[in-house]
PDB file of C-alpha atoms and ligand atoms in Angstrom:
ATOM      1  CA  UNK A  28      61.820 154.085 136.244  1.00  0.00           C
ATOM      2  CA  UNK A  29      63.360 151.005 137.857  1.00  0.00           C
ATOM      3  CA  UNK A  30      62.865 147.748 135.991  1.00  0.00           C
ATOM      4  CA  UNK A  31      62.521 144.688 138.205  1.00  0.00           C
ATOM      5  CA  UNK A  32      63.580 141.253 136.977  1.00  0.00           C
ATOM      6  CA  UNK A  33      61.082 138.599 138.066  1.00  0.00           C
ATOM      7  CA  UNK A  34      61.984 134.962 137.514  1.00  0.00           C
ATOM      8  CA  UNK A  35      61.115 131.614 139.016  1.00  0.00           C
ATOM      9  CA  UNK A  36      63.742 132.115 141.749  1.00  0.00           C
ATOM     10  CA  UNK A  37      62.350 135.396 143.142  1.00  0.00           C
ATOM     11  CA  UNK A  38      58.727 135.197 142.076  1.00  0.00           C
ATOM     12  CA  UNK A  39      57.419 134.876 145.635  1.00  0.00           C
ATOM     13  CA  UNK A  40      58.746 138.365 146.357  1.00  0.00           C
ATOM     14  CA  UNK A  41      56.670 139.694 143.471  1.00  0.00           C
ATOM     15  CA  UNK A  42      53.422 137.704 143.761  1.00  0.00           C
ATOM     16  CA  UNK A  43      51.287 140.829 144.232  1.00  0.00           C
ATOM     17  CA  UNK A  44      53.024 142.752 141.447  1.00  0.00           C
ATOM     18  CA  UNK A  45      52.641 139.889 138.973  1.00  0.00           C
ATOM     19  CA  UNK A  46      48.908 139.772 139.694  1.00  0.00           C
ATOM     20  CA  UNK A  47      48.641 143.538 139.174  1.00  0.00           C
ATOM     21  CA  UNK A  48      50.488 143.099 135.887  1.00  0.00           C
ATOM     22  CA  UNK A  49      47.954 140.507 134.650  1.00  0.00           C
ATOM     23  CA  UNK A  50      45.136 142.979 135.398  1.00  0.00           C
ATOM     24  CA  UNK A  51      46.916 145.827 133.607  1.00  0.00           C
ATOM     25  CA  UNK A  52      47.526 143.516 130.647  1.00  0.00           C
ATOM     26  CA  UNK A  53      43.774 142.814 130.593  1.00  0.00           C
ATOM     27  CA  UNK A  54      43.043 146.533 130.528  1.00  0.00           C
ATOM     28  CA  UNK A  55      45.561 147.133 127.725  1.00  0.00           C
ATOM     29  CA  UNK A  56      45.175 144.071 125.503  1.00  0.00           C
ATOM     30  CA  UNK A  57      41.537 143.049 126.003  1.00  0.00           C
ATOM     31  CA  UNK A  58      39.858 146.403 126.706  1.00  0.00           C
ATOM     32  CA  UNK A  59      42.060 148.870 124.786  1.00  0.00           C
ATOM     33  CA  UNK A  60      43.495 146.762 121.936  1.00  0.00           C
ATOM     34  CA  UNK A  61      40.335 144.591 121.792  1.00  0.00           C
ATOM     35  CA  UNK A  62      42.239 141.293 121.545  1.00  0.00           C
ATOM     36  CA  UNK A  63      39.036 139.718 122.795  1.00  0.00           C
ATOM     37  CA  UNK A  64      40.210 136.138 122.348  1.00  0.00           C
ATOM     38  CA  UNK A  65      42.372 136.795 125.438  1.00  0.00           C
ATOM     39  CA  UNK A  66      39.361 137.679 127.604  1.00  0.00           C
ATOM     40  CA  UNK A  67      38.873 135.635 130.789  1.00  0.00           C
ATOM     41  CA  UNK A  68      36.109 135.847 133.362  1.00  0.00           C
ATOM     42  CA  UNK A  69      38.579 136.657 136.167  1.00  0.00           C
ATOM     43  CA  UNK A  70      39.721 139.905 134.486  1.00  0.00           C
ATOM     44  CA  UNK A  71      43.348 138.776 134.181  1.00  0.00           C
ATOM     45  CA  UNK A  72      45.155 138.528 130.859  1.00  0.00           C
ATOM     46  CA  UNK A  73      47.233 135.387 131.283  1.00  0.00           C
ATOM     47  CA  UNK A  74      47.864 132.544 128.870  1.00  0.00           C
ATOM     48  CA  UNK A  75      49.800 129.310 128.343  1.00  0.00           C
ATOM     49  CA  UNK A  76      53.054 131.249 127.909  1.00  0.00           C
ATOM     50  CA  UNK A  77      52.883 132.669 131.441  1.00  0.00           C
ATOM     51  CA  UNK A  78      54.677 129.811 133.177  1.00  0.00           C
ATOM     52  CA  UNK A  79      57.342 129.365 135.848  1.00  0.00           C
ATOM     53  CA  UNK A  80      59.937 129.629 133.049  1.00  0.00           C
ATOM     54  CA  UNK A  81      58.655 133.043 131.956  1.00  0.00           C
ATOM     55  CA  UNK A  82      60.783 136.028 132.930  1.00  0.00           C
ATOM     56  CA  UNK A  83      58.988 139.334 133.538  1.00  0.00           C
ATOM     57  CA  UNK A  84      60.471 142.794 133.369  1.00  0.00           C
ATOM     58  CA  UNK A  85      58.285 145.192 135.320  1.00  0.00           C
ATOM     59  CA  UNK A  86      58.896 148.947 135.238  1.00  0.00           C
ATOM     60  CA  UNK A  87      57.880 150.747 138.434  1.00  0.00           C
ATOM     61  CA  UNK A  88      57.568 154.434 139.264  1.00  0.00           C
ATOM     62  CA  UNK A  89      56.575 155.315 142.831  1.00  0.00           C
ATOM     63  CA  UNK A  90      55.421 151.742 143.369  1.00  0.00           C
ATOM     64  CA  UNK A  91      53.086 151.790 140.348  1.00  0.00           C
ATOM     65  CA  UNK A  92      53.528 149.599 137.256  1.00  0.00           C
ATOM     66  CA  UNK A  93      54.183 151.824 134.255  1.00  0.00           C
ATOM     67  CA  UNK A  94      55.630 149.336 131.756  1.00  0.00           C
ATOM     68  CA  UNK A  95      56.307 145.660 131.319  1.00  0.00           C
ATOM     69  CA  UNK A  96      57.076 142.734 129.094  1.00  0.00           C
ATOM     70  CA  UNK A  97      57.571 139.008 129.288  1.00  0.00           C
ATOM     71  CA  UNK A  98      60.353 136.803 127.967  1.00  0.00           C
ATOM     72  CA  UNK A  99      59.796 133.142 127.181  1.00  0.00           C
ATOM     73  CA  UNK A 100      62.668 130.721 126.490  1.00  0.00           C
ATOM     74  CA  UNK A 101      62.427 129.405 122.937  1.00  0.00           C
ATOM     75  CA  UNK A 102      63.188 125.911 124.253  1.00  0.00           C
ATOM     76  CA  UNK A 103      59.603 126.081 125.633  1.00  0.00           C
ATOM     77  CA  UNK A 104      56.433 126.670 123.596  1.00  0.00           C
ATOM     78  CA  UNK A 105      56.238 130.251 122.306  1.00  0.00           C
ATOM     79  CA  UNK A 106      53.805 132.420 120.368  1.00  0.00           C
ATOM     80  CA  UNK A 107      55.915 131.773 117.267  1.00  0.00           C
ATOM     81  CA  UNK A 108      56.134 128.002 117.660  1.00  0.00           C
ATOM     82  CA  UNK A 109      52.570 127.313 118.778  1.00  0.00           C
ATOM     83  CA  UNK A 110      50.282 130.131 117.610  1.00  0.00           C
ATOM     84  CA  UNK A 111      51.927 131.802 114.589  1.00  0.00           C
ATOM     85  CA  UNK A 112      54.308 129.227 113.035  1.00  0.00           C
ATOM     86  CA  UNK A 113      53.285 130.505 109.583  1.00  0.00           C
ATOM     87  CA  UNK A 114      55.356 133.645 110.291  1.00  0.00           C
ATOM     88  CA  UNK A 115      58.641 131.700 110.097  1.00  0.00           C
ATOM     89  CA  UNK A 116      59.808 130.286 106.772  1.00  0.00           C
ATOM     90  CA  UNK A 117      62.016 127.762 108.590  1.00  0.00           C
ATOM     91  CA  UNK A 118      60.981 125.886 111.703  1.00  0.00           C
ATOM     92  CA  UNK A 119      60.694 128.168 114.726  1.00  0.00           C
ATOM     93  CA  UNK A 120      63.892 129.049 116.582  1.00  0.00           C
ATOM     94  CA  UNK A 121      64.503 126.749 119.586  1.00  0.00           C
ATOM     95  CA  UNK A 122      67.738 127.641 121.333  1.00  0.00           C
ATOM     96  CA  UNK A 123      68.659 128.126 124.982  1.00  0.00           C
ATOM     97  CA  UNK A 124      70.346 131.440 124.140  1.00  0.00           C
ATOM     98  CA  UNK A 125      67.240 132.903 122.460  1.00  0.00           C
ATOM     99  CA  UNK A 126      64.142 134.194 124.285  1.00  0.00           C
ATOM    100  CA  UNK A 127      60.877 135.419 122.774  1.00  0.00           C
ATOM    101  CA  UNK A 128      59.706 138.900 123.837  1.00  0.00           C
ATOM    102  CA  UNK A 129      55.977 139.608 124.052  1.00  0.00           C
ATOM    103  CA  UNK A 130      53.327 141.701 125.842  1.00  0.00           C
ATOM    104  CA  UNK A 131      55.488 144.803 125.671  1.00  0.00           C
ATOM    105  CA  UNK A 132      53.396 147.629 127.112  1.00  0.00           C
ATOM    106  CA  UNK A 133      53.460 151.092 128.612  1.00  0.00           C
ATOM    107  CA  UNK A 134      50.418 152.286 130.582  1.00  0.00           C
ATOM    108  CA  UNK A 135      48.501 154.997 128.665  1.00  0.00           C
ATOM    109  CA  UNK A 136      49.482 157.882 130.966  1.00  0.00           C
ATOM    110  CA  UNK A 137      53.202 157.206 130.400  1.00  0.00           C
ATOM    111  CA  UNK A 138      53.204 156.836 126.618  1.00  0.00           C
ATOM    112  CA  UNK A 139      54.798 159.309 124.247  1.00  0.00           C
ATOM    113  CA  UNK A 140      57.204 162.020 125.323  1.00  0.00           C
ATOM    114  CA  UNK A 141      57.564 162.954 128.993  1.00  0.00           C
ATOM    115  CA  UNK A 142      60.304 164.512 131.041  1.00  0.00           C
ATOM    116  CA  UNK A 143      63.154 162.012 131.119  1.00  0.00           C
ATOM    117  CA  UNK A 144      63.635 159.003 128.870  1.00  0.00           C
ATOM    118  CA  UNK A 145      60.544 157.479 127.284  1.00  0.00           C
ATOM    119  CA  UNK A 146      59.207 154.498 129.297  1.00  0.00           C
ATOM    120  CA  UNK A 147      58.943 152.501 126.055  1.00  0.00           C
ATOM    121  CA  UNK A 148      62.688 152.970 125.463  1.00  0.00           C
ATOM    122  CA  UNK A 149      63.644 152.173 129.044  1.00  0.00           C
ATOM    123  CA  UNK A 150      61.749 148.863 129.064  1.00  0.00           C
ATOM    124  CA  UNK A 151      63.266 147.836 125.730  1.00  0.00           C
ATOM    125  CA  UNK A 152      66.768 148.870 126.778  1.00  0.00           C
ATOM    126  CA  UNK A 153      66.153 146.821 129.929  1.00  0.00           C
ATOM    127  CA  UNK A 154      65.357 143.772 127.782  1.00  0.00           C
ATOM    128  CA  UNK A 155      68.670 144.169 125.952  1.00  0.00           C
ATOM    129  CA  UNK A 156      70.422 144.665 129.302  1.00  0.00           C
ATOM    130  CA  UNK A 157      68.840 141.462 130.602  1.00  0.00           C
ATOM    131  CA  UNK A 158      69.883 139.510 127.513  1.00  0.00           C
ATOM    132  CA  UNK A 159      73.479 140.689 127.755  1.00  0.00           C
ATOM    133  CA  UNK A 160      73.644 140.058 131.476  1.00  0.00           C
ATOM    134  CA  UNK A 161      72.555 136.433 131.281  1.00  0.00           C
ATOM    135  CA  UNK A 162      74.374 135.691 128.020  1.00  0.00           C
ATOM    136  CA  UNK A 163      71.605 135.530 125.405  1.00  0.00           C
ATOM    137  CA  UNK A 164      72.489 135.962 121.737  1.00  0.00           C
ATOM    138  CA  UNK A 165      69.093 136.961 120.313  1.00  0.00           C
ATOM    139  CA  UNK A 166      65.392 137.633 120.893  1.00  0.00           C
ATOM    140  CA  UNK A 167      62.539 136.554 118.682  1.00  0.00           C
ATOM    141  CA  UNK A 168      59.514 138.842 118.522  1.00  0.00           C
ATOM    142  CA  UNK A 169      56.131 138.382 116.845  1.00  0.00           C
ATOM    143  CA  UNK A 170      55.204 141.978 116.198  1.00  0.00           C
ATOM    144  CA  UNK A 171      52.766 144.141 114.354  1.00  0.00           C
ATOM    145  CA  UNK A 172      54.775 145.303 111.352  1.00  0.00           C
ATOM    146  CA  UNK A 173      54.364 149.008 112.222  1.00  0.00           C
ATOM    147  CA  UNK A 174      56.762 148.402 115.106  1.00  0.00           C
ATOM    148  CA  UNK A 175      59.661 147.147 112.945  1.00  0.00           C
ATOM    149  CA  UNK A 176      60.960 150.577 111.743  1.00  0.00           C
ATOM    150  CA  UNK A 177      60.845 151.746 115.353  1.00  0.00           C
ATOM    151  CA  UNK A 178      63.070 148.833 116.446  1.00  0.00           C
ATOM    152  CA  UNK A 179      65.556 149.615 113.676  1.00  0.00           C
ATOM    153  CA  UNK A 180      65.508 153.322 114.501  1.00  0.00           C
ATOM    154  CA  UNK A 181      66.524 152.603 118.100  1.00  0.00           C
ATOM    155  CA  UNK A 182      69.669 150.904 116.795  1.00  0.00           C
ATOM    156  CA  UNK A 183      68.573 147.249 116.951  1.00  0.00           C
ATOM    157  CA  UNK A 184      69.319 144.740 114.225  1.00  0.00           C
ATOM    158  CA  UNK A 185      66.120 142.836 113.449  1.00  0.00           C
ATOM    159  CA  UNK A 186      65.983 140.213 110.720  1.00  0.00           C
ATOM    160  CA  UNK A 187      62.609 138.990 109.428  1.00  0.00           C
ATOM    161  CA  UNK A 188      62.085 135.245 109.905  1.00  0.00           C
ATOM    162  CA  UNK A 189      59.390 135.186 107.226  1.00  0.00           C
ATOM    163  CA  UNK A 190      56.999 137.355 105.273  1.00  0.00           C
ATOM    164  CA  UNK A 191      54.474 139.658 106.968  1.00  0.00           C
ATOM    165  CA  UNK A 192      50.995 138.126 107.176  1.00  0.00           C
ATOM    166  CA  UNK A 193      47.589 139.584 107.868  1.00  0.00           C
ATOM    167  CA  UNK A 194      46.457 138.375 111.288  1.00  0.00           C
ATOM    168  CA  UNK A 195      43.081 139.688 112.460  1.00  0.00           C
ATOM    169  CA  UNK A 196      43.388 142.605 110.066  1.00  0.00           C
ATOM    170  CA  UNK A 197      46.871 143.610 111.266  1.00  0.00           C
ATOM    171  CA  UNK A 198      50.097 143.059 109.318  1.00  0.00           C
ATOM    172  CA  UNK A 199      52.240 140.882 111.580  1.00  0.00           C
ATOM    173  CA  UNK A 200      55.886 139.808 111.266  1.00  0.00           C
ATOM    174  CA  UNK A 201      58.309 137.576 113.177  1.00  0.00           C
ATOM    175  CA  UNK A 202      61.849 138.866 113.654  1.00  0.00           C
ATOM    176  CA  UNK A 203      65.126 137.789 115.216  1.00  0.00           C
ATOM    177  CA  UNK A 204      66.874 140.616 117.077  1.00  0.00           C
ATOM    178  CA  UNK A 205      70.592 140.409 117.908  1.00  0.00           C
ATOM    179  CA  UNK A 206      71.525 140.780 121.562  1.00  0.00           C
ATOM    180  CA  UNK A 207      74.906 142.478 121.717  1.00  0.00           C
ATOM    181  CA  UNK A 208      76.757 145.326 123.410  1.00  0.00           C
ATOM    182  CA  UNK A 209      76.251 147.672 120.489  1.00  0.00           C
ATOM    183  CA  UNK A 210      72.452 147.280 120.507  1.00  0.00           C
ATOM    184  CA  UNK A 211      72.291 148.199 124.182  1.00  0.00           C
ATOM    185  CA  UNK A 212      74.657 151.146 123.807  1.00  0.00           C
ATOM    186  CA  UNK A 213      72.759 152.366 120.734  1.00  0.00           C
ATOM    187  CA  UNK A 214      69.302 152.334 122.327  1.00  0.00           C
ATOM    188  CA  UNK A 215      70.708 154.129 125.360  1.00  0.00           C
ATOM    189  CA  UNK A 216      72.370 156.765 123.177  1.00  0.00           C
ATOM    190  CA  UNK A 217      69.505 157.274 120.743  1.00  0.00           C
ATOM    191  CA  UNK A 218      66.745 157.298 123.357  1.00  0.00           C
ATOM    192  CA  UNK A 219      68.514 159.083 126.229  1.00  0.00           C
ATOM    193  CA  UNK A 220      68.393 156.042 128.506  1.00  0.00           C
ATOM    194  CA  UNK A 221      71.021 156.870 131.162  1.00  0.00           C
ATOM    195  CA  UNK A 222      72.346 153.336 131.708  1.00  0.00           C
ATOM    196  CA  UNK A 223      71.489 150.076 133.474  1.00  0.00           C
ATOM    197  CA  UNK A 224      67.878 149.978 134.693  1.00  0.00           C
ATOM    198  CA  UNK A 225      67.480 146.446 136.046  1.00  0.00           C
ATOM    199  CA  UNK A 226      66.991 145.537 139.704  1.00  0.00           C
ATOM    200  CA  UNK A 227      67.822 141.920 140.567  1.00  0.00           C
ATOM    201  CA  UNK A 228      66.177 141.609 143.996  1.00  0.00           C
ATOM    202  CA  UNK A 229      66.413 138.093 145.395  1.00  0.00           C
ATOM    203  CA  UNK A 230      68.555 136.892 142.465  1.00  0.00           C
ATOM    204  CA  UNK A 231      72.025 136.968 144.026  1.00  0.00           C
ATOM    205  CA  UNK A 232      72.715 133.374 142.954  1.00  0.00           C
ATOM    206  CA  UNK A 233      72.357 134.107 139.217  1.00  0.00           C
ATOM    207  CA  UNK A 234      75.588 134.369 137.179  1.00  0.00           C
ATOM    208  CA  UNK A 235      75.717 137.770 135.524  1.00  0.00           C
ATOM    209  CA  UNK A 236      77.997 139.056 132.776  1.00  0.00           C
ATOM    210  CA  UNK A 237      79.339 142.608 133.081  1.00  0.00           C
ATOM    211  CA  UNK A 238      77.720 145.246 130.868  1.00  0.00           C
ATOM    212  CA  UNK A 239      79.749 147.348 128.429  1.00  0.00           C
ATOM    213  CA  UNK A 240      80.913 150.678 129.783  1.00  0.00           C
ATOM    214  CA  UNK A 241      78.135 153.204 129.226  1.00  0.00           C
ATOM    215  CA  UNK A 242      80.847 155.858 128.963  1.00  0.00           C
ATOM    216  CA  UNK A 243      81.549 154.405 125.508  1.00  0.00           C
ATOM    217  CA  UNK A 244      78.519 156.494 124.582  1.00  0.00           C
ATOM    218  CA  UNK A 245      80.391 159.709 125.208  1.00  0.00           C
TER     219      UNK A 245
HETATM  220  N1  COA B  28      49.176 150.602 115.650  1.00  0.00           N
HETATM  221  C1  COA B  28      49.937 151.456 114.911  1.00  0.00           C
HETATM  222  N2  COA B  28      50.819 152.308 115.469  1.00  0.00           N
HETATM  223  C2  COA B  28      50.913 152.327 116.803  1.00  0.00           C
HETATM  224  C3  COA B  28      50.143 151.471 117.625  1.00  0.00           C
HETATM  225  C4  COA B  28      49.236 150.588 116.989  1.00  0.00           C
HETATM  226  N3  COA B  28      48.459 149.737 117.692  1.00  0.00           N
HETATM  227  N4  COA B  28      50.467 151.716 118.927  1.00  0.00           N
HETATM  228  C5  COA B  28      51.404 152.701 118.915  1.00  0.00           C
HETATM  229  N5  COA B  28      51.665 153.048 117.632  1.00  0.00           N
HETATM  230  C6  COA B  28      52.575 154.079 117.171  1.00  0.00           C
HETATM  231  C7  COA B  28      51.909 155.418 117.518  1.00  0.00           C
HETATM  232  O1  COA B  28      51.099 155.844 116.455  1.00  0.00           O
HETATM  233  C8  COA B  28      53.065 156.328 117.742  1.00  0.00           C
HETATM  234  O2  COA B  28      53.482 156.886 116.521  1.00  0.00           O
HETATM  235  P1  COA B  28      53.819 158.442 116.450  1.00  0.00           P
HETATM  236  O3  COA B  28      54.926 158.653 117.453  1.00  0.00           O
HETATM  237  O4  COA B  28      54.245 158.629 115.053  1.00  0.00           O
HETATM  238  O5  COA B  28      52.552 159.125 116.837  1.00  0.00           O
HETATM  239  C9  COA B  28      54.161 155.410 118.208  1.00  0.00           C
HETATM  240  O6  COA B  28      53.800 154.076 117.875  1.00  0.00           O
HETATM  241  C10 COA B  28      54.403 155.557 119.681  1.00  0.00           C
HETATM  242  O7  COA B  28      53.299 155.057 120.384  1.00  0.00           O
HETATM  243  P2  COA B  28      52.747 155.694 121.729  1.00  0.00           P
HETATM  244  O8  COA B  28      51.559 154.882 122.150  1.00  0.00           O
HETATM  245  O9  COA B  28      52.590 157.158 121.583  1.00  0.00           O
HETATM  246  O10 COA B  28      53.813 155.594 122.860  1.00  0.00           O
HETATM  247  P3  COA B  28      55.058 154.777 123.331  1.00  0.00           P
HETATM  248  O11 COA B  28      56.137 154.795 122.317  1.00  0.00           O
HETATM  249  O12 COA B  28      55.363 155.375 124.635  1.00  0.00           O
HETATM  250  O13 COA B  28      54.548 153.265 123.553  1.00  0.00           O
HETATM  251  C11 COA B  28      53.670 151.121 123.049  1.00  0.00           C
HETATM  252  C12 COA B  28      54.417 152.350 122.500  1.00  0.00           C
HETATM  253  C13 COA B  28      53.421 150.158 121.881  1.00  0.00           C
HETATM  254  C14 COA B  28      54.530 150.449 124.118  1.00  0.00           C
HETATM  255  C15 COA B  28      52.320 151.593 123.650  1.00  0.00           C
HETATM  256  O14 COA B  28      51.568 152.229 122.641  1.00  0.00           O
HETATM  257  C16 COA B  28      51.510 150.458 124.240  1.00  0.00           C
HETATM  258  O15 COA B  28      51.760 150.026 125.356  1.00  0.00           O
HETATM  259  N6  COA B  28      50.507 149.964 123.498  1.00  0.00           N
HETATM  260  C17 COA B  28      49.630 148.900 123.992  1.00  0.00           C
HETATM  261  C18 COA B  28      50.351 147.580 124.063  1.00  0.00           C
HETATM  262  C19 COA B  28      50.739 147.091 122.682  1.00  0.00           C
HETATM  263  O16 COA B  28      49.979 147.201 121.731  1.00  0.00           O
HETATM  264  N7  COA B  28      51.942 146.525 122.592  1.00  0.00           N
HETATM  265  C20 COA B  28      52.406 146.016 121.335  1.00  0.00           C
HETATM  266  C21 COA B  28      52.054 144.591 121.139  1.00  0.00           C
HETATM  267  S1  COA B  28      52.805 143.521 122.362  1.00  0.00           S
END
């Protein structure tokens, strides 16, 4: 799976793919997960956090979207600041070096174990790779609490920002996840992700930090 970085600067190249992503998100979040408050008459799942500042990671196999997520700068409105502020004991994080991850998905046919690394692990390793490459120090995530042990088990350090709360019948927590070399190397090692996955088409002008040597895994 290749994971494409889509940002303001290269979004025109990906206009069709972004639209397909909104329709897949509808299928997953509105139809499958039944988050019906997200339903829109045009069959796209898109909200106020899908803006020009939003960065998308889109995982493609043979031209088909198999996984994705979005990243929203915490200097802009986020799920945590505007929808679920009760999940943070202190005021929500607002820092240029911290992005909020959300809408992390894998299409149903690619979930669970398959030949090769799990799509879920590749898209999350790609998020860590993106953070390291552009110099972030952390991610915030509003997540259903069942996901927290899975984050820890893939070698990420996630600190709760507040206490879990029941939201629409689901225990939900906000966490701050460190972005650092070790977290990327650990998820690669523990989940058999072979190394960098990101494609930066049309983003030659973006300053990028080098990644740690994946051979450190050996
Ligand atoms: N509630 C509780 N547990 C869940 C869950 C849910 N809604 N969705 C997945 N899980 C658990 C599964 O039970 C499974 O546990 P198991 O391995 O012990 O059986 C585990 O997480 C793995 O989930 P699975 O769906 O098999 O595959 P995956 O690891 O390839 O993908 C997701 C995980 C979350 C990416 C995928 O299930 C998905 O895209 N779900 C829809 C989108 C979503 O809900 N995203 C999270 C909120 S943004």
